[in-house]
């Protein structure tokens, strides 16, 4: 069956892209070679920028209901608490940042929520369907899928590799995955159901005793914890009994019982990025394009942002698709450096290395100087073309409305900001408390992209029309 976009991989990145395409009415297929859905919690730290994307996609309420804030980690030596730490203290929303905190949702729940949203939008994941090869020409890609031992050829305008770190798409495109895998620093991670602890989202445990270290961090599912430990020797399986013995040794207790191991993996720090994120009509997103250590909770979040950057472009034109890699490659590089630096600080035992400040939130990442960013002002203000367009509470017809509600949906928003008012199409927003003025600092026009970034800041309407025409036609006049 032919389609416009073939997405390979139904992890969080592929699912976000599928939802975005589905709500735009773009014909697509999303396939995954796994016979069943991924059961692990691994990418459980959702950053504030991801929560904003989820708000736009209509899944934020479900994600908030399924999650919890950062727990307090109690470090024990024997029975005694020797330290307490939290990744980040919760902060209150501000007018421009409505979701300021890291929010923990097990990855399998996030994926479930995205699949439910995709179903509402008329899409579905095709499981047990593996991409085994493809060829591309100037007009599209012919891909071979295998399902139940039967091969099928699919013709698509674009092939998107959302197929994780071991990406077949990347390998078949001949794109190198440049970087390192550190085999010396391994950790065992497992999701376990535990009896004997008061399962509270408020706090986690870390025990260190007789050379055994075990951490149990609560997940927002009854009795479920994410367990971390030194990995077993090669060839030894991390069975329930093996994990129980580690836990007993580290905690010096026998009353905490592991009932079931739901998922387990041995993790190695990987810092790698694809040499390029695009090869003609083939695009790489998420872990297929970049992998980083989980320190700092960046991997899943960066994949979500890749997909959100690409979705509206795939719906529009080849010229726009060609800006995807230019915008995302430098972002991925920066994210990798941040995650690797954080891992190093943790391994060095540096004080404060466990804490996560606003540099992890992905709100400051921007496309300044990028191919779609144009600032016509003689003197740019603090908010520039390419920056994330901030939220601002306003009033419309006397009722409160947030700017993000005005942005919501798959299109562009042009704001005309003058004298305490914002005109957006036929809507008039009143900047009653000055939040809009404070966040934007613009007297003129702002064109906000479908993915919530400022494309253009200009003094006059004609510049907006020229810019939007240039974006639509892919003309060089954009910049
Ligand atoms: C221990 C651990 C902790 C982590 N913690 C965090 C965190 O707190 N925050 C964060 O942001 N990130 C975290 N991450 C990273 C996060 O889990 C990944 O970045 C995320 O899963 C990437 O999503 P993805 O959709 O790009 O790829 P994946 O989730 O890997 O999905 C790829 C999918 O492609 C499918 N596939 C592969 N090959 C084919 C093929 N040939 N044909 C069809 N389908 C195929 C696979 O079956 C899979 O379902 C963590 C990772 C680990 C390992």
Coordinates of C-alpha atoms in Angstrom, one line a residue, residues 75-464:
X75 CA 20.7 7.4 50.8
X76 CA 21.2 4.8 53.5
X77 CA 24.2 3.3 55.1
X78 CA 23.0 0.3 57.0
X79 CA 19.7 1.5 58.6
X80 CA 20.8 5.1 58.8
X81 CA 19.9 7.9 56.3
X82 CA 23.2 9.6 55.4
X83 CA 22.0 11.9 52.6
X84 CA 18.8 13.2 51.0
X85 CA 18.7 14.6 47.5
X86 CA 16.1 15.5 44.8
X87 CA 16.9 16.0 41.1
X88 CA 15.1 19.3 41.2
X89 CA 12.8 21.1 43.7
X90 CA 9.4 21.8 42.2
X91 CA 8.8 25.4 41.1
X92 CA 5.6 27.3 40.4
X93 CA 4.5 28.0 36.8
X94 CA 5.3 31.4 35.5
X95 CA 3.3 33.3 32.9
X96 CA 5.7 32.3 30.1
X97 CA 6.5 28.8 31.3
X98 CA 3.3 26.9 32.3
X99 CA 4.9 23.5 32.9
X100 CA 8.2 24.3 34.7
X101 CA 8.9 20.9 36.3
X102 CA 10.4 17.6 35.3
X103 CA 7.6 15.1 35.3
X104 CA 8.1 11.4 35.7
X105 CA 6.0 9.0 33.5
X106 CA 7.2 5.5 32.7
X107 CA 8.0 5.3 29.0
X108 CA 5.6 2.5 28.5
X109 CA 2.7 4.7 29.8
X110 CA 3.8 7.7 27.6
X111 CA 3.8 5.3 24.6
X112 CA 0.3 4.0 25.6
X113 CA -1.0 7.5 25.8
X114 CA 0.4 8.5 22.5
X115 CA -1.0 5.3 20.9
X116 CA -4.4 6.1 22.3
X117 CA -4.2 9.6 20.8
X118 CA -3.1 8.2 17.5
X119 CA -6.1 5.9 17.5
X120 CA -8.4 8.9 18.2
X121 CA -6.9 10.6 15.2
X122 CA -7.5 7.5 13.0
X123 CA -4.0 6.0 13.0
X124 CA -2.6 2.7 14.4
X125 CA 0.7 1.0 14.8
X126 CA 1.4 -2.1 12.7
X127 CA 3.3 -4.5 15.0
X128 CA 5.5 -7.4 14.0
X129 CA 6.3 -5.5 10.8
X130 CA 10.0 -5.0 10.1
X131 CA 11.7 -2.8 7.6
X132 CA 14.3 -5.0 5.9
X133 CA 15.5 -2.7 3.1
X134 CA 14.7 0.2 0.8
X135 CA 15.9 2.0 -2.3
X136 CA 15.2 5.7 -3.1
X137 CA 15.0 7.8 -6.2
X138 CA 14.3 11.5 -6.8
X139 CA 10.6 11.1 -6.2
X140 CA 10.3 8.7 -3.2
X141 CA 11.4 5.6 -1.5
X142 CA 10.5 2.0 -2.1
X143 CA 10.7 0.1 1.1
X144 CA 10.5 -3.6 1.8
X145 CA 8.5 -4.6 4.9
X146 CA 8.4 -8.1 6.4
X147 CA 5.4 -9.3 8.3
X148 CA 4.7 -13.0 9.2
X149 CA 7.5 -14.0 6.8
X150 CA 5.7 -12.3 3.9
X151 CA 7.4 -9.3 2.2
X152 CA 5.5 -6.3 1.0
X153 CA 6.8 -3.3 -1.1
X154 CA 5.7 0.1 0.0
X155 CA 6.1 3.3 -2.0
X156 CA 6.4 6.5 0.1
X157 CA 7.3 10.1 -0.5
X158 CA 9.5 9.9 2.6
X159 CA 10.9 7.2 4.8
X160 CA 11.5 8.3 8.4
X161 CA 13.8 6.2 10.6
X162 CA 12.5 6.3 14.1
X163 CA 13.9 2.9 14.7
X164 CA 16.2 3.5 17.7
X165 CA 19.9 3.4 18.3
X166 CA 20.4 0.2 16.2
X167 CA 18.5 1.9 13.3
X168 CA 18.2 -0.3 10.2
X169 CA 17.2 2.8 8.2
X170 CA 20.4 4.6 9.2
X171 CA 22.6 1.6 8.4
X172 CA 20.9 0.9 5.1
X173 CA 21.3 4.6 4.2
X174 CA 25.1 4.2 4.8
X175 CA 25.1 6.9 7.4
X176 CA 27.8 6.4 10.1
X177 CA 27.0 6.6 13.8
X178 CA 29.9 8.6 15.1
X179 CA 30.9 8.5 18.8
X180 CA 31.7 6.1 21.6
X181 CA 30.2 3.3 23.7
X182 CA 31.8 3.0 27.1
X183 CA 31.9 -0.7 28.0
X184 CA 33.6 0.0 31.3
X185 CA 30.7 1.9 32.9
X186 CA 27.7 -0.4 33.0
X187 CA 24.6 -0.4 35.2
X188 CA 21.8 -2.8 35.6
X189 CA 18.3 -1.2 35.3
X190 CA 15.1 -3.1 36.0
X191 CA 11.5 -2.4 36.7
X192 CA 10.4 -4.4 39.7
X193 CA 7.2 -4.9 41.7
X194 CA 8.2 -4.7 45.4
X195 CA 6.4 -5.7 48.6
X196 CA 7.3 -4.5 52.0
X197 CA 7.9 -0.8 51.2
X198 CA 5.4 2.0 51.6
X199 CA 5.1 2.8 47.8
X200 CA 5.0 6.6 47.9
X201 CA 5.8 8.9 45.0
X202 CA 7.5 11.1 47.6
X203 CA 10.7 9.2 48.1
X204 CA 13.2 6.6 46.7
X205 CA 15.9 4.6 48.4
X206 CA 19.6 4.1 47.7
X207 CA 21.5 1.5 49.9
X208 CA 25.2 0.9 49.9
X209 CA 26.7 -1.9 51.9
X210 CA 29.4 -4.5 51.6
X211 CA 30.3 -3.4 48.0
X212 CA 26.7 -3.8 46.9
X213 CA 24.7 -0.7 45.8
X214 CA 21.0 -0.8 45.0
X215 CA 18.6 2.0 44.3
X216 CA 14.9 1.8 44.2
X217 CA 13.1 4.8 42.7
X218 CA 9.3 4.8 42.8
X219 CA 7.3 4.8 39.6
X220 CA 3.7 6.1 39.4
X221 CA 2.3 2.6 39.1
X222 CA 1.3 0.6 42.3
X223 CA 4.3 -1.2 43.8
X224 CA 6.5 -0.5 40.8
X225 CA 10.1 0.7 41.3
X226 CA 13.0 1.3 39.0
X227 CA 15.9 -0.6 40.4
X228 CA 19.5 0.3 39.7
X229 CA 22.5 -2.0 40.6
X230 CA 25.9 -3.1 39.5
X231 CA 25.4 -5.5 36.6
X232 CA 25.8 -9.3 37.1
X233 CA 28.9 -10.9 35.7
X234 CA 28.9 -11.9 32.1
X235 CA 26.6 -14.8 31.5
X236 CA 24.7 -14.4 34.7
X237 CA 21.0 -13.5 34.3
X238 CA 19.5 -10.8 36.5
X239 CA 16.7 -13.0 37.8
X240 CA 14.4 -12.1 40.6
X241 CA 16.5 -14.3 43.0
X242 CA 19.7 -12.6 41.9
X243 CA 18.2 -9.1 42.4
X244 CA 16.7 -10.1 45.8
X245 CA 20.1 -11.2 47.0
X246 CA 21.7 -7.9 45.9
X247 CA 18.9 -6.0 47.6
X248 CA 19.2 -8.0 50.8
X249 CA 23.0 -7.4 50.9
X250 CA 22.8 -3.7 50.2
X251 CA 19.9 -2.9 52.5
X252 CA 20.8 -5.3 55.3
X253 CA 17.0 -6.0 55.4
X254 CA 15.0 -9.1 54.5
X255 CA 11.6 -7.6 54.6
X256 CA 11.7 -5.9 51.2
X257 CA 10.6 -8.5 48.7
X258 CA 10.9 -8.3 44.9
X259 CA 7.6 -9.9 43.7
X260 CA 8.3 -9.7 39.9
X261 CA 10.9 -8.4 37.5
X262 CA 8.9 -6.6 34.8
X263 CA 11.8 -5.5 32.6
X264 CA 15.6 -5.5 32.9
X265 CA 18.5 -4.3 30.9
X266 CA 22.2 -3.7 31.2
X267 CA 22.9 -0.1 30.2
X268 CA 26.2 1.2 28.7
X269 CA 26.9 4.9 28.2
X270 CA 26.5 5.6 24.5
X271 CA 27.3 9.0 23.0
X272 CA 26.8 8.8 19.3
X273 CA 25.3 10.9 16.5
X274 CA 24.4 10.2 12.9
X275 CA 26.9 11.8 10.5
X276 CA 23.8 13.4 8.9
X277 CA 20.1 13.3 9.7
X278 CA 18.9 13.3 6.1
X279 CA 19.8 11.4 3.0
X280 CA 17.5 12.6 0.2
X281 CA 14.0 11.4 1.1
X282 CA 15.2 9.4 4.1
X283 CA 15.2 11.1 7.5
X284 CA 16.5 10.1 10.9
X285 CA 14.8 11.1 14.1
X286 CA 15.1 10.2 17.8
X287 CA 17.6 7.6 18.9
X288 CA 18.2 6.6 15.3
X289 CA 19.9 10.0 14.9
X290 CA 21.5 10.4 18.3
X291 CA 22.0 8.5 21.5
X292 CA 23.2 9.8 24.8
X293 CA 23.5 8.6 28.4
X294 CA 20.2 8.9 30.4
X295 CA 21.9 11.3 32.8
X296 CA 19.9 14.4 32.4
X297 CA 16.8 12.8 30.8
X298 CA 17.4 14.1 27.3
X299 CA 17.0 11.1 24.9
X300 CA 13.3 10.7 24.7
X301 CA 12.7 14.4 25.0
X302 CA 15.1 15.2 22.1
X303 CA 13.3 12.6 20.0
X304 CA 9.9 14.2 20.7
X305 CA 11.4 17.6 19.6
X306 CA 12.8 16.0 16.4
X307 CA 9.4 14.6 15.5
X308 CA 7.7 17.9 16.3
X309 CA 10.2 19.8 14.1
X310 CA 9.7 17.4 11.2
X311 CA 5.9 16.8 11.2
X312 CA 4.7 20.1 9.9
X313 CA 7.5 20.2 7.3
X314 CA 6.6 16.7 5.9
X315 CA 3.1 18.0 5.5
X316 CA 4.2 21.1 3.6
X317 CA 7.1 20.8 1.1
X318 CA 10.4 19.2 0.2
X319 CA 12.1 22.6 0.8
X320 CA 10.9 22.7 4.3
X321 CA 11.8 19.0 4.9
X322 CA 15.4 20.0 3.9
X323 CA 15.6 22.4 6.9
X324 CA 15.0 19.6 9.4
X325 CA 18.6 18.3 9.6
X326 CA 20.0 21.9 9.5
X327 CA 18.0 22.8 12.5
X328 CA 18.2 19.6 14.5
X329 CA 21.8 18.5 14.1
X330 CA 23.3 21.3 16.2
X331 CA 20.6 20.8 18.8
X332 CA 21.4 17.1 19.1
X333 CA 25.1 17.9 19.4
X334 CA 24.5 20.2 22.3
X335 CA 22.2 17.8 24.1
X336 CA 24.7 15.0 23.7
X337 CA 27.4 17.2 25.2
X338 CA 25.2 18.1 28.2
X339 CA 24.3 14.5 28.9
X340 CA 27.9 13.2 28.6
X341 CA 29.2 16.1 30.8
X342 CA 26.5 15.2 33.4
X343 CA 27.5 11.6 33.4
X344 CA 31.1 12.5 33.9
X345 CA 30.3 14.7 36.8
X346 CA 28.3 11.9 38.4
X347 CA 31.1 9.4 37.9
X348 CA 33.6 11.9 39.3
X349 CA 31.4 12.2 42.4
X350 CA 31.1 15.9 41.9
X351 CA 28.9 17.7 44.4
X352 CA 25.5 18.7 42.9
X353 CA 25.9 16.5 39.9
X354 CA 22.6 14.8 40.7
X355 CA 20.8 18.2 40.5
X356 CA 19.0 19.2 37.3
X357 CA 18.7 22.9 36.5
X358 CA 16.9 24.7 33.8
X359 CA 19.6 23.9 31.2
X360 CA 17.9 20.4 31.0
X361 CA 14.4 21.7 30.3
X362 CA 15.0 22.2 26.6
X363 CA 13.1 25.6 26.7
X364 CA 16.2 27.6 25.8
X365 CA 17.0 25.5 22.7
X366 CA 16.5 27.6 19.6
X367 CA 16.9 27.9 15.9
X368 CA 18.5 31.4 15.9
X369 CA 20.4 32.0 12.7
X370 CA 18.7 28.9 11.1
X371 CA 17.2 28.8 7.6
X372 CA 13.7 29.7 8.7
X373 CA 14.6 32.4 11.3
X374 CA 14.3 36.0 10.2
X375 CA 14.4 39.1 12.3
X376 CA 13.7 42.3 10.4
X377 CA 14.2 44.7 13.3
X378 CA 17.1 47.1 13.4
X379 CA 17.7 46.4 17.1
X380 CA 16.5 42.9 18.1
X381 CA 15.0 42.5 21.5
X382 CA 15.6 39.7 24.0
X383 CA 13.2 37.4 22.2
X384 CA 14.7 36.6 18.7
X385 CA 13.6 34.8 15.6
X386 CA 14.3 31.1 16.2
X387 CA 13.4 31.2 19.9
X388 CA 10.7 29.2 21.5
X389 CA 7.5 31.3 21.5
X390 CA 6.7 31.9 25.1
X391 CA 3.2 31.5 26.7
X392 CA 1.4 34.5 28.1
X393 CA -1.9 34.7 30.0
X394 CA -4.2 37.3 28.3
X395 CA -7.9 38.0 28.1
X396 CA -10.3 37.6 25.2
X397 CA -13.8 39.0 25.4
X398 CA -13.3 39.4 29.1
X399 CA -12.3 35.7 29.6
X400 CA -8.8 34.4 30.4
X401 CA -7.0 32.8 27.5
X402 CA -3.4 31.6 27.2
X403 CA -1.3 32.3 24.1
X404 CA -0.5 28.6 23.9
X405 CA -4.3 28.0 23.4
X406 CA -4.2 30.4 20.5
X407 CA -1.1 28.6 19.0
X408 CA -2.7 25.1 19.5
X409 CA -3.3 23.2 16.3
X410 CA -1.2 22.4 13.2
X411 CA -0.9 25.9 11.6
X412 CA 1.1 29.1 11.8
X413 CA 0.0 32.0 14.1
X414 CA 0.7 35.6 13.1
X415 CA 0.5 38.0 16.1
X416 CA 0.3 41.7 15.7
X417 CA 1.4 43.2 19.0
X418 CA 0.5 46.9 19.6
X419 CA -0.5 49.0 22.6
X420 CA -1.3 46.2 25.0
X421 CA -3.2 44.2 22.4
X422 CA -2.4 41.1 20.3
X423 CA -4.3 40.5 17.1
X424 CA -4.2 36.9 15.9
X425 CA -6.3 36.4 12.9
X426 CA -9.8 37.5 13.9
X427 CA -9.0 37.2 17.6
X428 CA -8.2 40.1 19.9
X429 CA -6.2 39.4 23.0
X430 CA -5.8 42.0 25.7
X431 CA -2.5 42.0 27.6
X432 CA -4.2 43.0 30.9
X433 CA -1.3 42.1 33.1
X434 CA 1.6 43.0 30.8
X435 CA 2.8 39.4 30.5
X436 CA 2.7 39.3 26.8
X437 CA 4.6 42.5 26.5
X438 CA 7.2 41.3 29.0
X439 CA 7.7 38.0 27.2
X440 CA 7.8 39.3 23.6
X441 CA 9.0 42.8 23.9
X442 CA 7.9 43.4 20.3
X443 CA 5.9 46.3 18.8
X444 CA 5.0 44.8 15.4
X445 CA 4.5 41.3 14.0
X446 CA 5.6 37.9 15.1
X447 CA 5.0 34.8 13.0
X448 CA 4.9 31.7 15.2
X449 CA 5.7 28.4 13.4
X450 CA 3.4 25.3 13.8
X451 CA 6.0 23.8 16.2
X452 CA 5.9 26.9 18.5
X453 CA 9.1 28.7 17.5
X454 CA 9.3 32.3 16.4
X455 CA 9.9 32.3 12.6
X456 CA 9.8 36.0 11.9
X457 CA 9.8 39.3 13.8
X458 CA 8.9 42.2 11.6
X459 CA 7.6 45.8 11.7
X460 CA 5.1 45.5 8.9
X461 CA 2.5 43.2 7.5
X462 CA 4.0 43.1 4.0
X463 CA 7.1 41.5 5.5
X464 CA 5.0 38.8 7.1

